[in-house]
Amino acid sequence: VKVFFKRAPECVDMLKVLLTNVLNDTSDTDLHDRSLLYYRLLQQGNIGNVAAKVIGSGKDVVTTFTEERASGMKQKLFEEFNTLSVIYEKPSEQFIEPQYRESKSDETNPVDEDFGLDDLDDSRPAADMHQNIVQETVANDNSADILGDLLDLGTNTTGSEAGNDSRWHLMSGASIDQNTFQSKWESLPQATFMDLHLCSTPTVEQLESAAGQQNIMCIASGDLGPEMKFYFYGQDSSLVFYFCEVGLTKSDSHFTAAIKTENPKHADEFANIMTTALMNFL
């Protein structure tokens, strides 16, 4: 673009082709948006030579970085983060008058001056107090076990295992027959849609294998010449099925996927798992 400002007649055709290709390619959002900005600037024509001033302007030289500044000043700014101190790059004591400053002493050491040792109930023997503490601790532990059992639907697992099992995930070994798949696919509405541009086009076997590693099974696939077609499914821990129709264009590695399910709440999570399966091709 900068060369265009110097030798416009020789570069205009090349610039048209370049901007057309980049604007039609959405695989790189930053590059696409930058090209769109340049295109709109060039549409302004020679009004004040706006495009040349914006695109060809000099850049300020970065001489220092924030982490290289004085540590004392940086620490004060971090303590007053999300305040005007960050904007002014000064501690509040340098631009706020003393009567308007917030006192932090009461916040850091909250003490109830009306409360003292005399307020403690020492009428019970120490042994009784210890026994009561033990009983309360056991009661709390039992409550935790009951809650854990409810969350884990009656299985005997530890708290961490119950938390892991309760998270949404696709089960391995899911199976469904073609007639049921066809019936569900025709009756269910679309829950979400995927539109991606891959860096490389996988073969039918590569895509089926990558999806299978994420517990997304393929029930049918085919190479239709310029495009490959796939039908995938998966089943989550609640035994809900997810159905996916994938189209993959060979010429530009354009990947599209329509996803249907009886539980649209987790449709996007299924799409994320499908994206994970495509990581080697993105």
PDB file of C-alpha atoms in Angstrom:
ATOM      1  CA  VAL A   1       0.000   0.000   0.000  1.00  0.00           C
ATOM      2  CA  LYS A   2       2.871   2.373   0.782  1.00  0.00           C
ATOM      3  CA  VAL A   3       4.377   1.699  -2.656  1.00  0.00           C
ATOM      4  CA  PHE A   4       0.998   2.582  -4.176  1.00  0.00           C
ATOM      5  CA  PHE A   5       1.309   6.122  -2.810  1.00  0.00           C
ATOM      6  CA  LYS A   6       4.671   6.468  -4.633  1.00  0.00           C
ATOM      7  CA  ARG A   7       3.900   4.651  -7.920  1.00  0.00           C
ATOM      8  CA  ALA A   8       0.100   4.509  -8.169  1.00  0.00           C
ATOM      9  CA  PRO A   9      -0.274   3.734 -11.932  1.00  0.00           C
ATOM     10  CA  GLU A  10       2.019   0.719 -11.683  1.00  0.00           C
ATOM     11  CA  CYS A  11       0.562  -0.682  -8.460  1.00  0.00           C
ATOM     12  CA  VAL A  12      -3.171  -0.056  -8.778  1.00  0.00           C
ATOM     13  CA  ASP A  13      -4.009  -3.395 -10.462  1.00  0.00           C
ATOM     14  CA  MET A  14      -1.847  -5.364  -8.060  1.00  0.00           C
ATOM     15  CA  LEU A  15      -3.430  -3.578  -5.089  1.00  0.00           C
ATOM     16  CA  LYS A  16      -6.943  -4.393  -6.325  1.00  0.00           C
ATOM     17  CA  VAL A  17      -6.145  -8.111  -6.539  1.00  0.00           C
ATOM     18  CA  LEU A  18      -4.447  -8.076  -3.139  1.00  0.00           C
ATOM     19  CA  LEU A  19      -7.302  -6.352  -1.321  1.00  0.00           C
ATOM     20  CA  THR A  20      -9.922  -8.512  -3.050  1.00  0.00           C
ATOM     21  CA  ASN A  21      -8.223 -11.757  -1.977  1.00  0.00           C
ATOM     22  CA  VAL A  22      -7.573 -10.642   1.584  1.00  0.00           C
ATOM     23  CA  LEU A  23     -11.085  -9.244   2.119  1.00  0.00           C
ATOM     24  CA  ASN A  24     -12.628 -12.498   0.889  1.00  0.00           C
ATOM     25  CA  ASP A  25     -10.455 -14.557   3.241  1.00  0.00           C
ATOM     26  CA  THR A  26     -11.641 -14.511   6.873  1.00  0.00           C
ATOM     27  CA  SER A  27      -9.153 -17.044   8.229  1.00  0.00           C
ATOM     28  CA  ASP A  28      -6.976 -14.263   9.693  1.00  0.00           C
ATOM     29  CA  THR A  29      -9.208 -11.731  11.459  1.00  0.00           C
ATOM     30  CA  ASP A  30      -6.431  -9.215  12.112  1.00  0.00           C
ATOM     31  CA  LEU A  31      -5.291  -9.201   8.474  1.00  0.00           C
ATOM     32  CA  HIS A  32      -8.886  -8.988   7.217  1.00  0.00           C
ATOM     33  CA  ASP A  33      -9.751  -6.024   9.455  1.00  0.00           C
ATOM     34  CA  ARG A  34      -6.530  -4.189   8.609  1.00  0.00           C
ATOM     35  CA  SER A  35      -7.218  -4.602   4.883  1.00  0.00           C
ATOM     36  CA  LEU A  36     -10.778  -3.378   5.347  1.00  0.00           C
ATOM     37  CA  LEU A  37      -9.445  -0.266   7.106  1.00  0.00           C
ATOM     38  CA  TYR A  38      -6.999   0.411   4.262  1.00  0.00           C
ATOM     39  CA  TYR A  39      -9.747  -0.093   1.679  1.00  0.00           C
ATOM     40  CA  ARG A  40     -12.080   2.385   3.399  1.00  0.00           C
ATOM     41  CA  LEU A  41      -9.271   4.902   3.744  1.00  0.00           C
ATOM     42  CA  LEU A  42      -8.491   4.591   0.047  1.00  0.00           C
ATOM     43  CA  GLN A  43     -12.193   5.163  -0.721  1.00  0.00           C
ATOM     44  CA  GLN A  44     -11.811   8.671   0.691  1.00  0.00           C
ATOM     45  CA  GLY A  45      -9.808   9.577  -2.391  1.00  0.00           C
ATOM     46  CA  ASN A  46      -7.387  12.479  -2.128  1.00  0.00           C
ATOM     47  CA  ILE A  47      -9.390  14.431   0.465  1.00  0.00           C
ATOM     48  CA  GLY A  48      -6.592  15.731   2.617  1.00  0.00           C
ATOM     49  CA  ASN A  49      -4.572  12.674   1.536  1.00  0.00           C
ATOM     50  CA  VAL A  50      -6.041  10.834   4.532  1.00  0.00           C
ATOM     51  CA  ALA A  51      -4.909   7.333   3.553  1.00  0.00           C
ATOM     52  CA  ALA A  52      -1.287   8.369   2.988  1.00  0.00           C
ATOM     53  CA  LYS A  53      -1.180  10.201   6.294  1.00  0.00           C
ATOM     54  CA  VAL A  54      -2.618   7.300   8.290  1.00  0.00           C
ATOM     55  CA  ILE A  55      -0.880   4.371   6.592  1.00  0.00           C
ATOM     56  CA  GLY A  56       2.420   6.088   5.854  1.00  0.00           C
ATOM     57  CA  SER A  57       2.763   8.017   9.088  1.00  0.00           C
ATOM     58  CA  GLY A  58       5.808   7.477  11.271  1.00  0.00           C
ATOM     59  CA  LYS A  59       5.611   5.329  14.364  1.00  0.00           C
ATOM     60  CA  ASP A  60       6.706   6.443  17.807  1.00  0.00           C
ATOM     61  CA  VAL A  61       9.830   4.707  19.018  1.00  0.00           C
ATOM     62  CA  VAL A  62       9.362   2.649  22.187  1.00  0.00           C
ATOM     63  CA  THR A  63      12.258   3.432  24.496  1.00  0.00           C
ATOM     64  CA  THR A  64      11.038   2.073  27.828  1.00  0.00           C
ATOM     65  CA  PHE A  65       8.680  -0.629  29.033  1.00  0.00           C
ATOM     66  CA  THR A  66       6.349  -0.550  31.991  1.00  0.00           C
ATOM     67  CA  GLU A  67       8.196  -3.288  33.868  1.00  0.00           C
ATOM     68  CA  GLU A  68      11.425  -1.282  33.644  1.00  0.00           C
ATOM     69  CA  ARG A  69      10.007   1.677  35.543  1.00  0.00           C
ATOM     70  CA  ALA A  70      10.846   2.318  39.181  1.00  0.00           C
ATOM     71  CA  SER A  71       9.548  -0.588  41.235  1.00  0.00           C
ATOM     72  CA  GLY A  72       8.321   1.690  44.041  1.00  0.00           C
ATOM     73  CA  MET A  73       6.096   3.695  41.716  1.00  0.00           C
ATOM     74  CA  LYS A  74       4.851   0.532  40.013  1.00  0.00           C
ATOM     75  CA  GLN A  75       3.918  -1.032  43.355  1.00  0.00           C
ATOM     76  CA  LYS A  76       1.914   2.050  44.348  1.00  0.00           C
ATOM     77  CA  LEU A  77       0.073   2.023  41.020  1.00  0.00           C
ATOM     78  CA  PHE A  78      -0.775  -1.666  41.423  1.00  0.00           C
ATOM     79  CA  GLU A  79      -2.177  -0.971  44.882  1.00  0.00           C
ATOM     80  CA  GLU A  80      -4.446   1.658  43.321  1.00  0.00           C
ATOM     81  CA  PHE A  81      -5.260  -0.329  40.199  1.00  0.00           C
ATOM     82  CA  ASN A  82      -8.552   0.500  38.432  1.00  0.00           C
ATOM     83  CA  THR A  83      -8.398   4.088  39.692  1.00  0.00           C
ATOM     84  CA  LEU A  84      -7.306   7.422  38.195  1.00  0.00           C
ATOM     85  CA  SER A  85      -3.779   6.679  39.401  1.00  0.00           C
ATOM     86  CA  VAL A  86      -3.251   4.426  36.395  1.00  0.00           C
ATOM     87  CA  ILE A  87      -4.321   7.160  33.977  1.00  0.00           C
ATOM     88  CA  TYR A  88      -2.298   9.926  35.617  1.00  0.00           C
ATOM     89  CA  GLU A  89       0.604   7.530  36.294  1.00  0.00           C
ATOM     90  CA  LYS A  90       0.815   9.053  39.757  1.00  0.00           C
ATOM     91  CA  PRO A  91      -0.176   7.800  43.220  1.00  0.00           C
ATOM     92  CA  SER A  92      -3.404   9.291  44.517  1.00  0.00           C
ATOM     93  CA  GLU A  93      -1.555  11.301  47.148  1.00  0.00           C
ATOM     94  CA  GLN A  94      -0.161  13.521  44.400  1.00  0.00           C
ATOM     95  CA  PHE A  95      -3.503  14.652  42.953  1.00  0.00           C
ATOM     96  CA  ILE A  96      -6.096  14.081  45.703  1.00  0.00           C
ATOM     97  CA  GLU A  97      -6.271  16.458  48.629  1.00  0.00           C
ATOM     98  CA  PRO A  98      -5.761  14.871  52.076  1.00  0.00           C
ATOM     99  CA  GLN A  99      -9.341  15.393  53.264  1.00  0.00           C
ATOM    100  CA  TYR A 100     -10.685  13.395  50.306  1.00  0.00           C
ATOM    101  CA  ARG A 101      -8.329  10.407  50.519  1.00  0.00           C
ATOM    102  CA  GLU A 102      -9.649   7.045  51.608  1.00  0.00           C
ATOM    103  CA  SER A 103      -8.180   5.719  54.854  1.00  0.00           C
ATOM    104  CA  LYS A 104      -7.038   2.108  54.552  1.00  0.00           C
ATOM    105  CA  SER A 105      -6.113   1.489  58.183  1.00  0.00           C
ATOM    106  CA  ASP A 106      -9.618   0.506  59.211  1.00  0.00           C
ATOM    107  CA  GLU A 107     -10.017  -1.774  56.181  1.00  0.00           C
ATOM    108  CA  THR A 108      -6.806  -3.709  56.609  1.00  0.00           C
ATOM    109  CA  ASN A 109      -7.280  -4.348  60.354  1.00  0.00           C
ATOM    110  CA  PRO A 110     -11.016  -4.521  61.051  1.00  0.00           C
ATOM    111  CA  VAL A 111     -11.426  -4.711  64.847  1.00  0.00           C
ATOM    112  CA  ASP A 112     -14.619  -4.495  66.843  1.00  0.00           C
ATOM    113  CA  GLU A 113     -13.653  -2.194  69.693  1.00  0.00           C
ATOM    114  CA  ASP A 114     -16.769  -3.176  71.668  1.00  0.00           C
ATOM    115  CA  PHE A 115     -15.794  -6.861  71.681  1.00  0.00           C
ATOM    116  CA  GLY A 116     -13.373  -8.274  74.254  1.00  0.00           C
ATOM    117  CA  LEU A 117     -12.467 -11.386  76.195  1.00  0.00           C
ATOM    118  CA  ASP A 118     -15.260 -10.700  78.646  1.00  0.00           C
ATOM    119  CA  ASP A 119     -17.754 -11.369  75.877  1.00  0.00           C
ATOM    120  CA  LEU A 120     -16.611 -15.002  75.529  1.00  0.00           C
ATOM    121  CA  ASP A 121     -18.822 -17.629  77.124  1.00  0.00           C
ATOM    122  CA  ASP A 122     -16.502 -19.373  79.593  1.00  0.00           C
ATOM    123  CA  SER A 123     -19.254 -20.909  81.730  1.00  0.00           C
ATOM    124  CA  ARG A 124     -18.722 -24.379  80.192  1.00  0.00           C
ATOM    125  CA  PRO A 125     -15.755 -26.573  81.107  1.00  0.00           C
ATOM    126  CA  ALA A 126     -12.958 -26.801  78.560  1.00  0.00           C
ATOM    127  CA  ALA A 127     -13.696 -30.487  77.959  1.00  0.00           C
ATOM    128  CA  ASP A 128     -17.305 -29.727  77.052  1.00  0.00           C
ATOM    129  CA  MET A 129     -16.228 -26.972  74.682  1.00  0.00           C
ATOM    130  CA  HIS A 130     -13.754 -29.340  72.968  1.00  0.00           C
ATOM    131  CA  GLN A 131     -16.409 -32.063  72.639  1.00  0.00           C
ATOM    132  CA  ASN A 132     -18.847 -29.603  71.077  1.00  0.00           C
ATOM    133  CA  ILE A 133     -16.223 -28.492  68.542  1.00  0.00           C
ATOM    134  CA  VAL A 134     -15.546 -32.119  67.601  1.00  0.00           C
ATOM    135  CA  GLN A 135     -19.276 -32.814  67.183  1.00  0.00           C
ATOM    136  CA  GLU A 136     -19.703 -29.742  64.975  1.00  0.00           C
ATOM    137  CA  THR A 137     -16.746 -30.813  62.832  1.00  0.00           C
ATOM    138  CA  VAL A 138     -18.199 -34.317  62.365  1.00  0.00           C
ATOM    139  CA  ALA A 139     -21.597 -32.833  61.512  1.00  0.00           C
ATOM    140  CA  ASN A 140     -20.010 -30.600  58.876  1.00  0.00           C
ATOM    141  CA  ASP A 141     -18.129 -33.560  57.388  1.00  0.00           C
ATOM    142  CA  ASN A 142     -21.354 -35.577  57.202  1.00  0.00           C
ATOM    143  CA  SER A 143     -23.095 -32.683  55.475  1.00  0.00           C
ATOM    144  CA  ALA A 144     -20.281 -32.533  52.927  1.00  0.00           C
ATOM    145  CA  ASP A 145     -20.638 -36.297  52.296  1.00  0.00           C
ATOM    146  CA  ILE A 146     -24.398 -35.974  51.799  1.00  0.00           C
ATOM    147  CA  LEU A 147     -23.953 -33.121  49.333  1.00  0.00           C
ATOM    148  CA  GLY A 148     -21.235 -35.003  47.529  1.00  0.00           C
ATOM    149  CA  ASP A 149     -23.458 -38.072  47.276  1.00  0.00           C
ATOM    150  CA  LEU A 150     -26.329 -36.003  45.898  1.00  0.00           C
ATOM    151  CA  LEU A 151     -24.085 -34.400  43.285  1.00  0.00           C
ATOM    152  CA  ASP A 152     -22.683 -37.768  42.293  1.00  0.00           C
ATOM    153  CA  LEU A 153     -26.093 -39.448  42.117  1.00  0.00           C
ATOM    154  CA  GLY A 154     -25.312 -42.019  44.805  1.00  0.00           C
ATOM    155  CA  THR A 155     -21.869 -43.213  43.694  1.00  0.00           C
ATOM    156  CA  ASN A 156     -19.092 -43.571  46.252  1.00  0.00           C
ATOM    157  CA  THR A 157     -16.413 -41.192  44.998  1.00  0.00           C
ATOM    158  CA  THR A 158     -14.270 -38.529  46.561  1.00  0.00           C
ATOM    159  CA  GLY A 159     -15.173 -34.866  46.291  1.00  0.00           C
ATOM    160  CA  SER A 160     -12.649 -34.188  43.522  1.00  0.00           C
ATOM    161  CA  GLU A 161     -13.782 -37.222  41.538  1.00  0.00           C
ATOM    162  CA  ALA A 162     -17.406 -36.188  41.907  1.00  0.00           C
ATOM    163  CA  GLY A 163     -16.551 -32.718  40.611  1.00  0.00           C
ATOM    164  CA  ASN A 164     -14.747 -34.164  37.613  1.00  0.00           C
ATOM    165  CA  ASP A 165     -17.601 -36.584  36.817  1.00  0.00           C
ATOM    166  CA  SER A 166     -20.226 -33.854  37.087  1.00  0.00           C
ATOM    167  CA  ARG A 167     -18.596 -31.792  34.353  1.00  0.00           C
ATOM    168  CA  TRP A 168     -20.101 -32.102  30.884  1.00  0.00           C
ATOM    169  CA  HIS A 169     -18.180 -34.443  28.594  1.00  0.00           C
ATOM    170  CA  LEU A 170     -18.683 -36.882  25.742  1.00  0.00           C
ATOM    171  CA  MET A 171     -18.726 -40.575  26.581  1.00  0.00           C
ATOM    172  CA  SER A 172     -16.587 -43.123  24.811  1.00  0.00           C
ATOM    173  CA  GLY A 173     -18.129 -46.067  23.024  1.00  0.00           C
ATOM    174  CA  ALA A 174     -21.364 -44.305  22.023  1.00  0.00           C
ATOM    175  CA  SER A 175     -23.455 -46.152  19.449  1.00  0.00           C
ATOM    176  CA  ILE A 176     -26.571 -45.458  17.398  1.00  0.00           C
ATOM    177  CA  ASP A 177     -28.131 -47.121  14.355  1.00  0.00           C
ATOM    178  CA  GLN A 178     -28.572 -45.333  11.036  1.00  0.00           C
ATOM    179  CA  ASN A 179     -32.370 -45.304  11.145  1.00  0.00           C
ATOM    180  CA  THR A 180     -32.433 -43.600  14.543  1.00  0.00           C
ATOM    181  CA  PHE A 181     -29.775 -41.130  13.400  1.00  0.00           C
ATOM    182  CA  GLN A 182     -31.802 -40.296  10.263  1.00  0.00           C
ATOM    183  CA  SER A 183     -35.021 -39.884  12.238  1.00  0.00           C
ATOM    184  CA  LYS A 184     -33.412 -37.604  14.843  1.00  0.00           C
ATOM    185  CA  TRP A 185     -31.629 -35.542  12.213  1.00  0.00           C
ATOM    186  CA  GLU A 186     -34.838 -34.854  10.299  1.00  0.00           C
ATOM    187  CA  SER A 187     -36.884 -33.972  13.394  1.00  0.00           C
ATOM    188  CA  LEU A 188     -34.474 -31.842  15.431  1.00  0.00           C
ATOM    189  CA  PRO A 189     -33.840 -28.122  14.767  1.00  0.00           C
ATOM    190  CA  GLN A 190     -30.316 -26.813  14.261  1.00  0.00           C
ATOM    191  CA  ALA A 191     -28.714 -25.856  17.589  1.00  0.00           C
ATOM    192  CA  THR A 192     -25.503 -24.225  16.361  1.00  0.00           C
ATOM    193  CA  PHE A 193     -23.305 -23.896  13.280  1.00  0.00           C
ATOM    194  CA  MET A 194     -19.546 -23.988  12.676  1.00  0.00           C
ATOM    195  CA  ASP A 195     -17.738 -22.140   9.865  1.00  0.00           C
ATOM    196  CA  LEU A 196     -13.954 -22.533   9.737  1.00  0.00           C
ATOM    197  CA  HIS A 197     -11.128 -22.232   7.228  1.00  0.00           C
ATOM    198  CA  LEU A 198      -8.509 -24.950   7.746  1.00  0.00           C
ATOM    199  CA  CYS A 199      -4.822 -24.560   6.945  1.00  0.00           C
ATOM    200  CA  SER A 200      -4.752 -27.997   5.317  1.00  0.00           C
ATOM    201  CA  THR A 201      -7.413 -30.383   4.057  1.00  0.00           C
ATOM    202  CA  PRO A 202      -7.496 -33.726   5.915  1.00  0.00           C
ATOM    203  CA  THR A 203      -8.419 -36.962   4.202  1.00  0.00           C
ATOM    204  CA  VAL A 204     -11.612 -38.799   5.122  1.00  0.00           C
ATOM    205  CA  GLU A 205      -9.650 -41.219   7.293  1.00  0.00           C
ATOM    206  CA  GLN A 206      -7.693 -38.440   9.033  1.00  0.00           C
ATOM    207  CA  LEU A 207     -10.812 -36.479   9.951  1.00  0.00           C
ATOM    208  CA  GLU A 208     -12.676 -39.559  11.180  1.00  0.00           C
ATOM    209  CA  SER A 209      -9.673 -40.574  13.302  1.00  0.00           C
ATOM    210  CA  ALA A 210      -9.215 -37.079  14.777  1.00  0.00           C
ATOM    211  CA  ALA A 211     -12.905 -36.860  15.675  1.00  0.00           C
ATOM    212  CA  GLY A 212     -12.902 -40.380  17.131  1.00  0.00           C
ATOM    213  CA  GLN A 213     -10.103 -39.422  19.526  1.00  0.00           C
ATOM    214  CA  GLN A 214     -12.515 -36.833  20.990  1.00  0.00           C
ATOM    215  CA  ASN A 215     -15.351 -39.419  21.281  1.00  0.00           C
ATOM    216  CA  ILE A 216     -17.125 -38.041  18.201  1.00  0.00           C
ATOM    217  CA  MET A 217     -18.062 -41.034  16.069  1.00  0.00           C
ATOM    218  CA  CYS A 218     -18.669 -41.113  12.311  1.00  0.00           C
ATOM    219  CA  ILE A 219     -21.726 -42.981  11.073  1.00  0.00           C
ATOM    220  CA  ALA A 220     -21.318 -42.127   7.368  1.00  0.00           C
ATOM    221  CA  SER A 221     -18.858 -40.300   5.125  1.00  0.00           C
ATOM    222  CA  GLY A 222     -18.019 -39.902   1.468  1.00  0.00           C
ATOM    223  CA  ASP A 223     -15.790 -38.159  -1.058  1.00  0.00           C
ATOM    224  CA  LEU A 224     -18.046 -36.296  -3.489  1.00  0.00           C
ATOM    225  CA  GLY A 225     -15.290 -34.886  -5.693  1.00  0.00           C
ATOM    226  CA  PRO A 226     -14.901 -31.198  -4.873  1.00  0.00           C
ATOM    227  CA  GLU A 227     -16.358 -31.747  -1.398  1.00  0.00           C
ATOM    228  CA  MET A 228     -16.259 -34.337   1.367  1.00  0.00           C
ATOM    229  CA  LYS A 229     -19.333 -35.095   3.461  1.00  0.00           C
ATOM    230  CA  PHE A 230     -19.478 -36.535   6.990  1.00  0.00           C
ATOM    231  CA  TYR A 231     -22.140 -37.400   9.535  1.00  0.00           C
ATOM    232  CA  PHE A 232     -20.927 -37.527  13.141  1.00  0.00           C
ATOM    233  CA  TYR A 233     -22.569 -38.137  16.486  1.00  0.00           C
ATOM    234  CA  GLY A 234     -21.643 -38.137  20.151  1.00  0.00           C
ATOM    235  CA  GLN A 235     -23.296 -38.919  23.470  1.00  0.00           C
ATOM    236  CA  ASP A 236     -22.741 -36.975  26.684  1.00  0.00           C
ATOM    237  CA  SER A 237     -22.716 -38.163  30.297  1.00  0.00           C
ATOM    238  CA  SER A 238     -26.478 -37.523  30.514  1.00  0.00           C
ATOM    239  CA  LEU A 239     -27.035 -39.949  27.592  1.00  0.00           C
ATOM    240  CA  VAL A 240     -28.073 -37.090  25.284  1.00  0.00           C
ATOM    241  CA  PHE A 241     -27.042 -37.495  21.642  1.00  0.00           C
ATOM    242  CA  TYR A 242     -25.487 -34.798  19.451  1.00  0.00           C
ATOM    243  CA  PHE A 243     -25.679 -35.024  15.660  1.00  0.00           C
ATOM    244  CA  CYS A 244     -23.404 -33.217  13.228  1.00  0.00           C
ATOM    245  CA  GLU A 245     -23.360 -32.839   9.435  1.00  0.00           C
ATOM    246  CA  VAL A 246     -19.955 -31.727   8.117  1.00  0.00           C
ATOM    247  CA  GLY A 247     -19.073 -30.356   4.699  1.00  0.00           C
ATOM    248  CA  LEU A 248     -15.413 -29.887   3.743  1.00  0.00           C
ATOM    249  CA  THR A 249     -14.503 -28.147   0.475  1.00  0.00           C
ATOM    250  CA  LYS A 250     -11.183 -29.399  -0.906  1.00  0.00           C
ATOM    251  CA  SER A 251     -10.198 -26.324  -2.900  1.00  0.00           C
ATOM    252  CA  ASP A 252     -10.121 -23.854  -0.010  1.00  0.00           C
ATOM    253  CA  SER A 253     -10.320 -26.181   3.050  1.00  0.00           C
ATOM    254  CA  HIS A 254     -13.633 -24.587   4.024  1.00  0.00           C
ATOM    255  CA  PHE A 255     -15.147 -26.521   6.943  1.00  0.00           C
ATOM    256  CA  THR A 256     -18.820 -26.161   7.852  1.00  0.00           C
ATOM    257  CA  ALA A 257     -20.807 -28.132  10.413  1.00  0.00           C
ATOM    258  CA  ALA A 258     -24.489 -28.069  11.381  1.00  0.00           C
ATOM    259  CA  ILE A 259     -25.108 -29.430  14.882  1.00  0.00           C
ATOM    260  CA  LYS A 260     -28.440 -30.708  16.224  1.00  0.00           C
ATOM    261  CA  THR A 261     -29.324 -32.078  19.650  1.00  0.00           C
ATOM    262  CA  GLU A 262     -32.174 -32.552  22.102  1.00  0.00           C
ATOM    263  CA  ASN A 263     -30.216 -30.430  24.612  1.00  0.00           C
ATOM    264  CA  PRO A 264     -29.128 -27.197  22.834  1.00  0.00           C
ATOM    265  CA  LYS A 265     -27.614 -25.946  26.114  1.00  0.00           C
ATOM    266  CA  HIS A 266     -24.415 -27.890  25.427  1.00  0.00           C
ATOM    267  CA  ALA A 267     -24.359 -27.555  21.632  1.00  0.00           C
ATOM    268  CA  ASP A 268     -21.541 -24.993  21.730  1.00  0.00           C
ATOM    269  CA  GLU A 269     -19.492 -27.291  23.983  1.00  0.00           C
ATOM    270  CA  PHE A 270     -19.871 -30.065  21.410  1.00  0.00           C
ATOM    271  CA  ALA A 271     -18.696 -27.573  18.762  1.00  0.00           C
ATOM    272  CA  ASN A 272     -15.660 -26.747  20.913  1.00  0.00           C
ATOM    273  CA  ILE A 273     -14.750 -30.434  21.098  1.00  0.00           C
ATOM    274  CA  MET A 274     -15.057 -30.679  17.319  1.00  0.00           C
ATOM    275  CA  THR A 275     -12.728 -27.674  17.022  1.00  0.00           C
ATOM    276  CA  THR A 276     -10.257 -29.463  19.303  1.00  0.00           C
ATOM    277  CA  ALA A 277     -10.356 -32.446  16.956  1.00  0.00           C
ATOM    278  CA  LEU A 278      -9.373 -30.113  14.087  1.00  0.00           C
ATOM    279  CA  MET A 279      -6.387 -28.547  15.878  1.00  0.00           C
ATOM    280  CA  ASN A 280      -3.841 -30.322  13.666  1.00  0.00           C
ATOM    281  CA  PHE A 281      -5.472 -28.812  10.585  1.00  0.00           C
ATOM    282  CA  LEU A 282      -6.048 -25.238  11.820  1.00  0.00           C
TER     283      LEU A 282
END
